Structures are given as structure tokens and as C-alpha cells.
mmCIF file of C-alpha atoms (C1' of nucleotides) in Angstrom:
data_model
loop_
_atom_site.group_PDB
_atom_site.id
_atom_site.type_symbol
_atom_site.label_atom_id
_atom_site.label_comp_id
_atom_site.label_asym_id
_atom_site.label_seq_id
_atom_site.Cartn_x
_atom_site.Cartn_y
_atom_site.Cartn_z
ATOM 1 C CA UNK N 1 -178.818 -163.342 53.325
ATOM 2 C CA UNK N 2 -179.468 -159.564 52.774
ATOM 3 C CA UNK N 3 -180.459 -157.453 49.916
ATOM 4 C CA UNK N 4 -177.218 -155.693 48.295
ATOM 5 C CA UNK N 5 -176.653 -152.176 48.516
ATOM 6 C CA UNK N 6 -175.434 -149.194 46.030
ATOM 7 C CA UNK N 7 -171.965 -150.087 46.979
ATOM 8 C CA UNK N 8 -172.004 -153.653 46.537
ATOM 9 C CA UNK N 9 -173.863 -152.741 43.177
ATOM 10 C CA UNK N 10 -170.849 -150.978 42.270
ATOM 11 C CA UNK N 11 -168.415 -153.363 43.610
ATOM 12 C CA UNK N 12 -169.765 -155.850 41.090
ATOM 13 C CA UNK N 13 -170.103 -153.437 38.486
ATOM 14 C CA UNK N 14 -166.002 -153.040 38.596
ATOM 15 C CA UNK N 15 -165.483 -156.588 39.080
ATOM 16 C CA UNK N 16 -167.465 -156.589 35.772
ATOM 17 C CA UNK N 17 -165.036 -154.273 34.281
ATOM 18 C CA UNK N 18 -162.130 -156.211 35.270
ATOM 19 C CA UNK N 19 -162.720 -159.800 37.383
ATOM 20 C CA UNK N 20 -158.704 -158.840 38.222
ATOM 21 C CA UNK N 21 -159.004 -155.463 40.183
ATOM 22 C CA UNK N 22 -157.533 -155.419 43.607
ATOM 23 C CA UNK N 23 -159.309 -154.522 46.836
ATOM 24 C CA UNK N 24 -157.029 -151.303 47.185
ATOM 25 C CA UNK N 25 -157.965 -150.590 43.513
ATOM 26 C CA UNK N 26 -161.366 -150.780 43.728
ATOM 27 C CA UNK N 27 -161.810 -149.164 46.887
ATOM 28 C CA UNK N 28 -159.488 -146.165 46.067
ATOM 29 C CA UNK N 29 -162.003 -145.994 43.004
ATOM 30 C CA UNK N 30 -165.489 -146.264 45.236
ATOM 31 C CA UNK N 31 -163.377 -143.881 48.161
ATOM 32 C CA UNK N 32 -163.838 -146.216 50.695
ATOM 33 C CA UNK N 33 -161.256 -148.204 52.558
ATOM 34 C CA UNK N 34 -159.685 -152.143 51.339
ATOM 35 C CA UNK N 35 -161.059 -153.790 54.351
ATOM 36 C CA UNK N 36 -164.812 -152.300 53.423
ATOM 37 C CA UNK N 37 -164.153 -154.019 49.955
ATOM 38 C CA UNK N 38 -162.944 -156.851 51.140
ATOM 39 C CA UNK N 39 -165.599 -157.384 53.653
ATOM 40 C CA UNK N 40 -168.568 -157.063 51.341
ATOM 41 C CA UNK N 41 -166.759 -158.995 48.415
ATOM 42 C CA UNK N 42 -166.331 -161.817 50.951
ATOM 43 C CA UNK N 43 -170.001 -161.728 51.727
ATOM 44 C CA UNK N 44 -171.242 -161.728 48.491
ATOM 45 C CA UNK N 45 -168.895 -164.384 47.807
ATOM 46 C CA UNK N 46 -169.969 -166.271 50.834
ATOM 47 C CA UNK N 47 -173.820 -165.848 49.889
ATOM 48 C CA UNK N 48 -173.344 -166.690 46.367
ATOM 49 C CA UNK N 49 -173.503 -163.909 44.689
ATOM 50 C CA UNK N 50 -170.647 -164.257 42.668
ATOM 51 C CA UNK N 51 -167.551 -165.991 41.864
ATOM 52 C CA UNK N 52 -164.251 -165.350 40.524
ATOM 53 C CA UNK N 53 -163.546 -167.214 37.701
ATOM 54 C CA UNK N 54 -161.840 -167.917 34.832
ATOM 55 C CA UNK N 55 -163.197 -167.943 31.095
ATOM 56 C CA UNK N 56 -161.726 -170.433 28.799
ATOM 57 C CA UNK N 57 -162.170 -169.596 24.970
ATOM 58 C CA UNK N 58 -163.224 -173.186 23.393
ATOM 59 C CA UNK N 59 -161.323 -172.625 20.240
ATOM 60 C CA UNK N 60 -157.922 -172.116 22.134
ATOM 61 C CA UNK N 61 -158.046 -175.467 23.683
ATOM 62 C CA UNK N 62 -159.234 -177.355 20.775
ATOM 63 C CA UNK N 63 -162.786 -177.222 21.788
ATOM 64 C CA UNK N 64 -164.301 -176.829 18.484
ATOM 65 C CA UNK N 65 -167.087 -178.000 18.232
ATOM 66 C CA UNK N 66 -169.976 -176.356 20.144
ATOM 67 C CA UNK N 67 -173.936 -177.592 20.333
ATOM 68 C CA UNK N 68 -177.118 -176.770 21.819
ATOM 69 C CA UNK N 69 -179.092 -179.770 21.902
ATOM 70 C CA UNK N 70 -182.610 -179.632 22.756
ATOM 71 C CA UNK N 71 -184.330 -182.970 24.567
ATOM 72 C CA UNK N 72 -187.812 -183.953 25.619
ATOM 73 C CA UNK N 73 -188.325 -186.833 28.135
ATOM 74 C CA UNK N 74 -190.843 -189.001 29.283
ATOM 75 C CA UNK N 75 -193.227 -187.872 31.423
ATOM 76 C CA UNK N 76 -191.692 -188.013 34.577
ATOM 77 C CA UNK N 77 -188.102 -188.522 34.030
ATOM 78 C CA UNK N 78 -186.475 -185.142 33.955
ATOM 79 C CA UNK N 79 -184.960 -184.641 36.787
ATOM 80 C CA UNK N 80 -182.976 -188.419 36.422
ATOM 81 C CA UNK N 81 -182.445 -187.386 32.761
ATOM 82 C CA UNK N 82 -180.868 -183.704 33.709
ATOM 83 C CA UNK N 83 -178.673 -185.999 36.697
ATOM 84 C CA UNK N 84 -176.979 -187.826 34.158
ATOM 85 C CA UNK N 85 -176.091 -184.836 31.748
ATOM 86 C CA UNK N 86 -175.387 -182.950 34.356
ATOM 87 C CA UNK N 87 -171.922 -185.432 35.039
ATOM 88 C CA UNK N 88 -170.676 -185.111 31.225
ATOM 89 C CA UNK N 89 -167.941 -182.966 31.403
ATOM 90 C CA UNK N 90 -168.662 -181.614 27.870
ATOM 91 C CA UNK N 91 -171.813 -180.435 29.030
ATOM 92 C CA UNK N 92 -171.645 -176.777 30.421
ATOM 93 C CA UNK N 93 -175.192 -176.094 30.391
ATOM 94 C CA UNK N 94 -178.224 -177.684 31.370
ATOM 95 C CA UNK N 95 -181.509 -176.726 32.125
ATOM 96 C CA UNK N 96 -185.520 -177.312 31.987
ATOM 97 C CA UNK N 97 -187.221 -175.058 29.586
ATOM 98 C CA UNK N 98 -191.075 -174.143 28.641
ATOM 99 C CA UNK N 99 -191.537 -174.395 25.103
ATOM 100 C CA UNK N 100 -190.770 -177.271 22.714
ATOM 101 C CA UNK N 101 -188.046 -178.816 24.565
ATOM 102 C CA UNK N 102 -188.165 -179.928 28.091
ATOM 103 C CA UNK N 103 -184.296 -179.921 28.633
ATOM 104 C CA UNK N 104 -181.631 -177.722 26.250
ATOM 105 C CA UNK N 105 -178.545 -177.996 26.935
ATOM 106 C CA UNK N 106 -175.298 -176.605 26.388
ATOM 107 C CA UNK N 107 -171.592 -179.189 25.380
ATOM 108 C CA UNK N 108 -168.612 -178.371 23.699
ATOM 109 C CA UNK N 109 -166.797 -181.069 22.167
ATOM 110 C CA UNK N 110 -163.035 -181.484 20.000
ATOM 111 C CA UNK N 111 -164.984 -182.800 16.887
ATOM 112 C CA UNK N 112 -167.839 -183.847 14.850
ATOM 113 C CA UNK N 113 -166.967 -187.566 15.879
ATOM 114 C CA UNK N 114 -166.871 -186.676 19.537
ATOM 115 C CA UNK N 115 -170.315 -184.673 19.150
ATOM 116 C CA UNK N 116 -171.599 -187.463 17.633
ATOM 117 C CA UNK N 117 -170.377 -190.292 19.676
ATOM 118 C CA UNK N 118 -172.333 -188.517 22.727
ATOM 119 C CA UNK N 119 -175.552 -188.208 20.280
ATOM 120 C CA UNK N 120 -175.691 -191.616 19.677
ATOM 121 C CA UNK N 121 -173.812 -193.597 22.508
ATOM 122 C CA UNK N 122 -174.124 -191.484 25.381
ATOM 123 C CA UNK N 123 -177.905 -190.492 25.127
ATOM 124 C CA UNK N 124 -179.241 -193.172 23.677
ATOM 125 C CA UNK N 125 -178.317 -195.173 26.469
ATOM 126 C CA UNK N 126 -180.999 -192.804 28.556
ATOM 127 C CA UNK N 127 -184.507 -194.576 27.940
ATOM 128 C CA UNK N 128 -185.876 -190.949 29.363
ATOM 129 C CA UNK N 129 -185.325 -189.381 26.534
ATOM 130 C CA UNK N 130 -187.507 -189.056 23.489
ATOM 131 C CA UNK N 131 -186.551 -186.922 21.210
ATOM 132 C CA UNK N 132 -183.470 -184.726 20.810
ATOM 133 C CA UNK N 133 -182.636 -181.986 18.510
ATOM 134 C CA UNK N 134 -178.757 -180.937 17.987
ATOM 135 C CA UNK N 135 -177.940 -177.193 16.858
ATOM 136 C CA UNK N 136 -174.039 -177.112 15.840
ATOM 137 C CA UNK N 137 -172.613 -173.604 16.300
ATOM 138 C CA UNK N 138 -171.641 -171.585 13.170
ATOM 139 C CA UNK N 139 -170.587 -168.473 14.308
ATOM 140 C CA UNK N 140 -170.720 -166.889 17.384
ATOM 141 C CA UNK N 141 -171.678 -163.427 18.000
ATOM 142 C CA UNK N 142 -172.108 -162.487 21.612
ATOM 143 C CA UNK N 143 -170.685 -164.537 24.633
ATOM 144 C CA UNK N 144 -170.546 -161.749 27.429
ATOM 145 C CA UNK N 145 -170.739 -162.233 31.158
ATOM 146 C CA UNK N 146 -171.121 -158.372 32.179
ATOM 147 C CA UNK N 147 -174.817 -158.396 31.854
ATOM 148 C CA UNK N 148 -176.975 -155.856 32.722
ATOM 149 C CA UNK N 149 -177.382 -155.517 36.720
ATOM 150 C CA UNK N 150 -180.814 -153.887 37.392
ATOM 151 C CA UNK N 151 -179.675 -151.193 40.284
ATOM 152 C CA UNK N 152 -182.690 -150.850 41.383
ATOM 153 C CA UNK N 153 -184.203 -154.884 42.196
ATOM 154 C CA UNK N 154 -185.225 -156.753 44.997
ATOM 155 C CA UNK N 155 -182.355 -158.652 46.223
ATOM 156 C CA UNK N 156 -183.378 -160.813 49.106
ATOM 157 C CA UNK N 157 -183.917 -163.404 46.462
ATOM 158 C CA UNK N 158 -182.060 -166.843 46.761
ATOM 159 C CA UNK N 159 -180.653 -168.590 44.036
ATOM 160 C CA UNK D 1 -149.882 -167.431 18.649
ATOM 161 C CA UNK D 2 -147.914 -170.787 19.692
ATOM 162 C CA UNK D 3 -149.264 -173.935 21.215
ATOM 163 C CA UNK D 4 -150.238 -174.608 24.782
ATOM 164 C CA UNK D 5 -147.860 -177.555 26.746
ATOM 165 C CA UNK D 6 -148.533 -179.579 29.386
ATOM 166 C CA UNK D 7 -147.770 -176.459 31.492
ATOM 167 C CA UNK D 8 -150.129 -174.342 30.198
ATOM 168 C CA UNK D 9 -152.893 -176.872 30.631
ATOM 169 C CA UNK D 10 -151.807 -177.824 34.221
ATOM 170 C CA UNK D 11 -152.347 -173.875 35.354
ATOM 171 C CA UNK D 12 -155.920 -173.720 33.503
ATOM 172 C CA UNK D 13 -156.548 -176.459 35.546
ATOM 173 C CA UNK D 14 -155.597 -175.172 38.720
ATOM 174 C CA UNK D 15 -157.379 -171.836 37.650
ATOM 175 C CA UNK D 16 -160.513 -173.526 37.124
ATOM 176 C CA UNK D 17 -160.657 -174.899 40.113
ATOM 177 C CA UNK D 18 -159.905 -171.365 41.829
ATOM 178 C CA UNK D 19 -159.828 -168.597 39.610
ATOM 179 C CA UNK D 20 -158.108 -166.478 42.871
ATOM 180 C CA UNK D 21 -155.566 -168.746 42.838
ATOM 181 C CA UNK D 22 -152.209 -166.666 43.230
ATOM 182 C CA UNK D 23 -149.374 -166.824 41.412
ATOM 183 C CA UNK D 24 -147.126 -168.168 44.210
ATOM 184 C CA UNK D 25 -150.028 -170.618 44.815
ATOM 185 C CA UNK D 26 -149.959 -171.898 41.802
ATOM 186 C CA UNK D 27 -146.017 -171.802 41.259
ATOM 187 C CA UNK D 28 -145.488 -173.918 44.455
ATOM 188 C CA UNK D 29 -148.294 -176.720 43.797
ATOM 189 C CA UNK D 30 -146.522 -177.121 39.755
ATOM 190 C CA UNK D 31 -143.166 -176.474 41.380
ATOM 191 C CA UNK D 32 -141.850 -174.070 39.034
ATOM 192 C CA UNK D 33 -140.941 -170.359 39.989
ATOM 193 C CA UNK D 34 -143.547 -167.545 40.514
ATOM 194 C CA UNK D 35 -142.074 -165.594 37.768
ATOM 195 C CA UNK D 36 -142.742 -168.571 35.252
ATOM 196 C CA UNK D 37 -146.716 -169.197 36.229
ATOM 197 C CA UNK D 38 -146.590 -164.770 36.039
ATOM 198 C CA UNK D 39 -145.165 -164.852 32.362
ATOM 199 C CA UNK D 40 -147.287 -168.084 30.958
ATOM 200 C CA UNK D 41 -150.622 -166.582 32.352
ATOM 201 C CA UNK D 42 -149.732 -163.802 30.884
ATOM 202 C CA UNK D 43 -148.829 -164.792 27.167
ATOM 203 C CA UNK D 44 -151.943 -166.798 27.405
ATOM 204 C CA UNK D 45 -154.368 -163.524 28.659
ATOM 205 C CA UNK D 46 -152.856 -161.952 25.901
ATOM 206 C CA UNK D 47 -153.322 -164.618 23.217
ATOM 207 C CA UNK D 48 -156.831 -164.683 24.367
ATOM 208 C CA UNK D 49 -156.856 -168.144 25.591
ATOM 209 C CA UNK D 50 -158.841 -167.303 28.526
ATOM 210 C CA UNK D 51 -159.517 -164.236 30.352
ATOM 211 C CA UNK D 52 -160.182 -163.507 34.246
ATOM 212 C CA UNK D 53 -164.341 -162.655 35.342
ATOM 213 C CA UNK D 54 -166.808 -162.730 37.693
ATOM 214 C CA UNK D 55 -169.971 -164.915 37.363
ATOM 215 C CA UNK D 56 -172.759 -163.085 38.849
ATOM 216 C CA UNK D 57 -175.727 -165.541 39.706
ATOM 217 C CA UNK D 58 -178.427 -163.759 37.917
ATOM 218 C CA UNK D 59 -181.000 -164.655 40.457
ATOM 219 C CA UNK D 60 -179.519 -162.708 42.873
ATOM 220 C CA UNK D 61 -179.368 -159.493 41.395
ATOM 221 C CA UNK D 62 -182.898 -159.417 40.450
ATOM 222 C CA UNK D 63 -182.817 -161.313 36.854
ATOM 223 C CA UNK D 64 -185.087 -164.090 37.622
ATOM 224 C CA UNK D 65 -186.232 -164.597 34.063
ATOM 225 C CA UNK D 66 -183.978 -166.633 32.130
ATOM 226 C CA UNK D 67 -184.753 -167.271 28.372
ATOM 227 C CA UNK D 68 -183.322 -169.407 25.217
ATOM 228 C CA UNK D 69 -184.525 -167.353 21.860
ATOM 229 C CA UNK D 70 -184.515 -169.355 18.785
ATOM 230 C CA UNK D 71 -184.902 -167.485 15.407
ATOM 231 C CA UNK D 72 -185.478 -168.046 11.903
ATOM 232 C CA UNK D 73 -184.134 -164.896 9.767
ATOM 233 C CA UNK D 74 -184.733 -163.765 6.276
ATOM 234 C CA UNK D 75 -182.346 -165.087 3.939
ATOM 235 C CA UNK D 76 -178.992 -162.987 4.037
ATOM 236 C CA UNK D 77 -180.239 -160.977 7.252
ATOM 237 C CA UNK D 78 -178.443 -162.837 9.689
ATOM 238 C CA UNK D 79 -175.645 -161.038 10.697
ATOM 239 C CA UNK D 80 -177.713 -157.715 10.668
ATOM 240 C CA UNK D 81 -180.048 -159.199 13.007
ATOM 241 C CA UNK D 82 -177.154 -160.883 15.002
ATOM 242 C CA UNK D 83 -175.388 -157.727 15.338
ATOM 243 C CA UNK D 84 -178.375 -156.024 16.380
ATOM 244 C CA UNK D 85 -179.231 -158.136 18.813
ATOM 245 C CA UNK D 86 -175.466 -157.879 20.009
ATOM 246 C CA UNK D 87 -175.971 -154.829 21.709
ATOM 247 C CA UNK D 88 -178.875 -155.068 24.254
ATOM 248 C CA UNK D 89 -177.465 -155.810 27.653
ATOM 249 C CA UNK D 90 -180.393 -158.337 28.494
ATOM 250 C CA UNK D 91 -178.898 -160.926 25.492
ATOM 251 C CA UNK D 92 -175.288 -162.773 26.979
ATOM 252 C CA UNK D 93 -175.318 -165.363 24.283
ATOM 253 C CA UNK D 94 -176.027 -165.049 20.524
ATOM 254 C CA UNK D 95 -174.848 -167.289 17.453
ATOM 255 C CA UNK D 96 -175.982 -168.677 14.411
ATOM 256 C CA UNK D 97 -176.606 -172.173 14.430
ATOM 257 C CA UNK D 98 -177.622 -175.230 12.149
ATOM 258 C CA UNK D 99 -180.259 -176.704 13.013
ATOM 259 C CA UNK D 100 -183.968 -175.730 13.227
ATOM 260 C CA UNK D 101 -183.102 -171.887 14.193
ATOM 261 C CA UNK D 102 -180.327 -169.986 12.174
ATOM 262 C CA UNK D 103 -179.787 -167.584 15.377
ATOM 263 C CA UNK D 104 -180.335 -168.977 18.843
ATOM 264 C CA UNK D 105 -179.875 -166.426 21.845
ATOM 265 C CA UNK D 106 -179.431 -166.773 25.498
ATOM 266 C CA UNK D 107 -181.123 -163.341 27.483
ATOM 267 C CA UNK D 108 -181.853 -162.561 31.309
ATOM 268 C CA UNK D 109 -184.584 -160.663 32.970
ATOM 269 C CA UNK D 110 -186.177 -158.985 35.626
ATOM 270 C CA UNK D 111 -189.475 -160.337 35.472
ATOM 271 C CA UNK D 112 -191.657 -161.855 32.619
ATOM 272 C CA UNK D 113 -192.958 -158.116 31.813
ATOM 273 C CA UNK D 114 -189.949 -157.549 30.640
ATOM 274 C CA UNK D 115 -189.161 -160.467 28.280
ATOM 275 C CA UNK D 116 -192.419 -160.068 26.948
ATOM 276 C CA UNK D 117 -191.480 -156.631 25.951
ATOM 277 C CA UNK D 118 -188.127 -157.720 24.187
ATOM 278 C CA UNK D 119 -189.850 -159.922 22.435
ATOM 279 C CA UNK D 120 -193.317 -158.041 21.617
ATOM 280 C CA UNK D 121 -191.117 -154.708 20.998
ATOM 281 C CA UNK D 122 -187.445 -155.073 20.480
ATOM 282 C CA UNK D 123 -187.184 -157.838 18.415
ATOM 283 C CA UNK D 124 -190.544 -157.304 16.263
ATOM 284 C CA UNK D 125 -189.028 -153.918 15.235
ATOM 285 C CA UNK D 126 -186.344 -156.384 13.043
ATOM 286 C CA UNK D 127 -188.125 -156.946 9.906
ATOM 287 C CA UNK D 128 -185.135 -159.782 8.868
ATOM 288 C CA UNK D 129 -186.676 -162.004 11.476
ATOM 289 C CA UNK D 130 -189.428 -164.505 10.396
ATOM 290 C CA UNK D 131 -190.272 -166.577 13.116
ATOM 291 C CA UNK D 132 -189.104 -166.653 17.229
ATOM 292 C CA UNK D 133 -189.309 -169.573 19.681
ATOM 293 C CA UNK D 134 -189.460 -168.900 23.653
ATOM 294 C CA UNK D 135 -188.017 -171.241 25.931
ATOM 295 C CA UNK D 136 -188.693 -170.096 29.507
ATOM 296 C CA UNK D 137 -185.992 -172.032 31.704
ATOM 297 C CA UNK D 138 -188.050 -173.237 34.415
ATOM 298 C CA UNK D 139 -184.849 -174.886 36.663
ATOM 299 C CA UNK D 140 -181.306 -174.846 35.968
ATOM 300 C CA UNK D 141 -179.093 -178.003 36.654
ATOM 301 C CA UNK D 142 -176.002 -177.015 35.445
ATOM 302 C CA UNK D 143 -173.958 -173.906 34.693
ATOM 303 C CA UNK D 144 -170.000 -174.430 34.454
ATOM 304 C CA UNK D 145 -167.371 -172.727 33.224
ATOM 305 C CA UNK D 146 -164.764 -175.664 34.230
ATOM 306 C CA UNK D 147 -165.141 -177.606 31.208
ATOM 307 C CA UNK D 148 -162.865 -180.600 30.242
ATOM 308 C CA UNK D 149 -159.585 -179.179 28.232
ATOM 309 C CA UNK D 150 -158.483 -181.894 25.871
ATOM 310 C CA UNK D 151 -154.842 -181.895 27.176
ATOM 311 C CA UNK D 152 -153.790 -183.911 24.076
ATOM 312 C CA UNK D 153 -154.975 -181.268 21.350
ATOM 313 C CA UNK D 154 -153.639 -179.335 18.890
ATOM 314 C CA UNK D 155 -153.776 -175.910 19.951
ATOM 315 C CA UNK D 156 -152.337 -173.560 17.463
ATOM 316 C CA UNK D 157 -156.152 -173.096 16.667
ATOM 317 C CA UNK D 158 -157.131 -169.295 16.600
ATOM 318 C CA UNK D 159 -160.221 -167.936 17.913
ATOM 319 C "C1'" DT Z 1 -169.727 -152.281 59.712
ATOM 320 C "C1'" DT Z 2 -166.124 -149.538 58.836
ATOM 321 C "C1'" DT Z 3 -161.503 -147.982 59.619
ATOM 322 C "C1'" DG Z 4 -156.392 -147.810 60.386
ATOM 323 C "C1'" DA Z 5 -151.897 -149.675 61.192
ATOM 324 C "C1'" DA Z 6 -148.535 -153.478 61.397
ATOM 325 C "C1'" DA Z 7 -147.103 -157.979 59.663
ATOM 326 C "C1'" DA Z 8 -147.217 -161.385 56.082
ATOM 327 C "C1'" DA Z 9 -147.675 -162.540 51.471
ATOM 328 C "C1'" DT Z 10 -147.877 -161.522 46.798
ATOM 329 C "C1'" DG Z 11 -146.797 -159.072 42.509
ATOM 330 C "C1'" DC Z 12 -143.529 -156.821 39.649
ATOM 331 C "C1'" DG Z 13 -139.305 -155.571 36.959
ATOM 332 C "C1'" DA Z 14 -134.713 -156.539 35.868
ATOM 333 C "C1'" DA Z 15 -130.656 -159.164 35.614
ATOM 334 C "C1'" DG Z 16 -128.321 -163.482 34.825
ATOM 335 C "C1'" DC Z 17 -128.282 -168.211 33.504
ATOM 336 C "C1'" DG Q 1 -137.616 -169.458 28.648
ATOM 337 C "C1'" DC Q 2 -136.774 -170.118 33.664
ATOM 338 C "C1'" DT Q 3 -135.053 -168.455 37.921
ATOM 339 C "C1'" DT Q 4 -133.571 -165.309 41.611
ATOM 340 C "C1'" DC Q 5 -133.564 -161.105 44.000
ATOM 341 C "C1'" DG Q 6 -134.973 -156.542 45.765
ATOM 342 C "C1'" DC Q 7 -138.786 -153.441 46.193
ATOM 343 C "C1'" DA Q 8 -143.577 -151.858 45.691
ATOM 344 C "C1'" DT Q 9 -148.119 -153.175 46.410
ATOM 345 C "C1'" DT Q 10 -151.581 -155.882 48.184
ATOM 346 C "C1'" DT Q 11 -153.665 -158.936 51.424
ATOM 347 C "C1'" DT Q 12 -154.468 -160.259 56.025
ATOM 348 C "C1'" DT Q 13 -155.212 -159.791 60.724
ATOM 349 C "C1'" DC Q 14 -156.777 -157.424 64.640
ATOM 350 C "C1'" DA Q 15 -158.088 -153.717 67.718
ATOM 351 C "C1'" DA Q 16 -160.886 -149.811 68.118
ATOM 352 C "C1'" DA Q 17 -164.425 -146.327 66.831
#
DNA sequence: TTTGAAAAATGCGAAGC
DNA sequence: GCTTCGCATTTTTCAAA
């Protein structure tokens, strides 16, 4: 696992651009050759760097309901809490946090009933959990996954 | 802007599984023709139904500080304060919310100097903001983008 | 590691069903 | 709207610098 270079910067910072560019394209664009693309794409694949992926918008597949819910758990009972959310498929996001919540998380659900149903079925079948605080979306403003790459960082970080 | 079929859903599917999935690929494991899986991913990047990306692991670039913003806002200040916050690089998520913060916001950073700066800086330069809440994620358990499509929905829905 | 060239596979546009 | 059919482009592999 070694630190990333100015071209793999740039490599991401296309992919960024467009997660759809070609090897020939990008290369072409950096003046380098396909296989040099392909080579360090592969790694950074490989390493974890990245993925390619695809974004589903909520609202076009009837996901329409979207909540941040904020938990905290007994002392000592995290980590089993954060297992179980973790296999909900309506949860995208989960994670422990400083501040007033130990675990916020992230779900998308088809309705109010469905949001609900997992508010008062699904985790309060978890004993771990003490309190819990449910945000529903009302608008969304931002939702970007071209963030800011700082050029100039360590990289010989692992995940 | 017409509904998705079973189709449609089966291909999400398959591209959530491997968003480098080709064409062909796809085509032959649905056993339709290439040119069909070609025109229905396209009518669907176009209708904004989902859109090809990379996911760039933030720790690995150097953005080891991951943060969950809640804010309170001034009445009617909202979407000023939304759309300002819109367009720093650092913020990936922002939208209003019910619940105990009208804005909540999802940001990454380089080190802890640096969200203390956003915070400290950027954001107490917005006079519609009352109050903020920092959540410092401390350990991430899940971050998915292959969320469970209701295939049973109705999805003339717009964004 | 990067490059180049040849072979295989994929993507693309158009025509016909 | 789906398929087939050429052709352009891309991907893949591999040998060599």
C-alpha cells in the first residue's frame, strides 16, 4: 500500500468528472499511455481507494422517505448494536459519533409507515439501545460525491 | 419521465452489484440484446434515475476527519444558509430536516485543525445560524450505495 | 512501471422487424 | 421497443525497454 502520486491524483480527479471515462480517454487527456491508466486505476482499485459505482436517486425508485436517526446505547453495546443495523438494507449509513449520539445513522425507506415500522418494531427489539432521535428529510440540498481531494496529503493511510 | 419495469430494476441490480458491468455483460446474464440494456441505461441516465461515479474512500486521500453538522437557523434563513453551505467542497451532504436541527450536514477533513476552522470561521461568518452541533464520527460501520429498490413501486415519482 | 502492438471484446449507429 | 449487423473504439494480454 503506497502513497498516491500527482497522476493518480489526477486520475481520480477525472473519474470525478465523469465515473464513465475510458482508459484511452483519460490517458489521451493526462498524455500518457491506456495501459499506464489502467495499471494505476487497477491498483487503486485493488488497495481500496476507490470504486466504480453507481448512484441511485431515492425518489426515482420510490424511495421517499429519507431519515437520519440518531441512537445512544448502553454502555458497552455499540458495536452489537451497529452489527445489527448494519444488515437492514434500508440503512445506508452507519456510524459512531462524538457528541450527543453514540450511533447516527443513515435509511431510506418507501413511506412514513415503513419508517415507522423500523422505529418501533425493528429497534425496539435491540435492548442496546436507549434513546433514539429520528430527523425526516425535507429538502435536500447537496448530495455530491466529488469532494475535495487534498493534492497535497499523506497517503500511506489505510482505511 | 415513464415508469421503471421489471427490466429496469433487474439492470440496477446487476449495476449495483458491479457498477463496471458492461453492456454485453449485462445483456447476456438478462438475456436480452446488448442494444436493449445500451438504450434502457440510457433513458434512465437521462431521466436521472441514477448516474455512474466513483466512491473515493476519504481516508485514503488524506480526509481523516469525518463530521455530521446539525444546525438550528433563524427563522426564514434556511435556504440562504443551505445554499451557502452548498458550495464549500469539504460539505457532501446538506438538507433540511425535522427534527431537532432544521439543517443537518455531512463534511470531510484533513485533520481536526481544519474542521475546527469551518466551524470557528466559515460557518460563524452566517449570522442566520443560531446554534451548531458536532458529531465527530469516531468508526464507520456502514457506507452503501446498494440500497434495497422496492421492485413493486410506483415510479413515475420525479426527483 | 511504462510502453507498444496484436487479438479479443465491447460500444455505437442504423436499419428492419 | 427490441434485435441484428457492420464498423469504430476500447480493453486485454504480453513482450520488451
Amino acid at each position: 500500500m503506497s502513497k498516491l502520486d500527482t497522476l493518480d491524483f489526477s486520475v481520480l480527479s477525472l473519474l470525478q468528472e465523469n465515473g464513465k471515462a475510458s482508459y484511452s480517454d483519460i490517458a489521451r487527456k493526462l498524455s500518457v499511455s491506456e495501459g499506464t491508466i489502467r495499471s494505476r486505476i487497477g491498483k487503486m482499485v485493488k488497495d481500496g481507494v476507490f470504486e466504480f459505482i453507481i448512484h441511485v436517486n431515492p425518489n426515482k425508485v420510490g424511495l421517499c422517505v429519507q431519515a437520519i436517526i440518531g441512537l445512544t446505547t448502553k454502555l458497552g453495546r455499540q458495536e452489537e448494536v451497529a452489527g445489527w443495523l448494519h444488515q437492514f438494507p434500508e440503512v445506508r449509513f452507519v456510524a459512531a459519533f462524538s457528541g450527543k449520539h453514540d450511533l447516527m445513522l443513515q435509511a431510506y425507506f418507501s413511506s412514513n409507515e415503513e419508517l415507522v415500522h423500523f422505529v418501533n418494531k425493528e429497534l425496539a427489539k435491540l435492548d442496546g439501545i436507549d434513546t433514539v432521535d429520528v430527523s425526516i428529510e425535507l429538502k435536500q440540498y447537496k448530495d455530491s460525491f466529488s469532494y475535495a481531494i487534498p493534492k497535497n496529503s499523506n497517503n500511506s493511510i489505510s482505511s
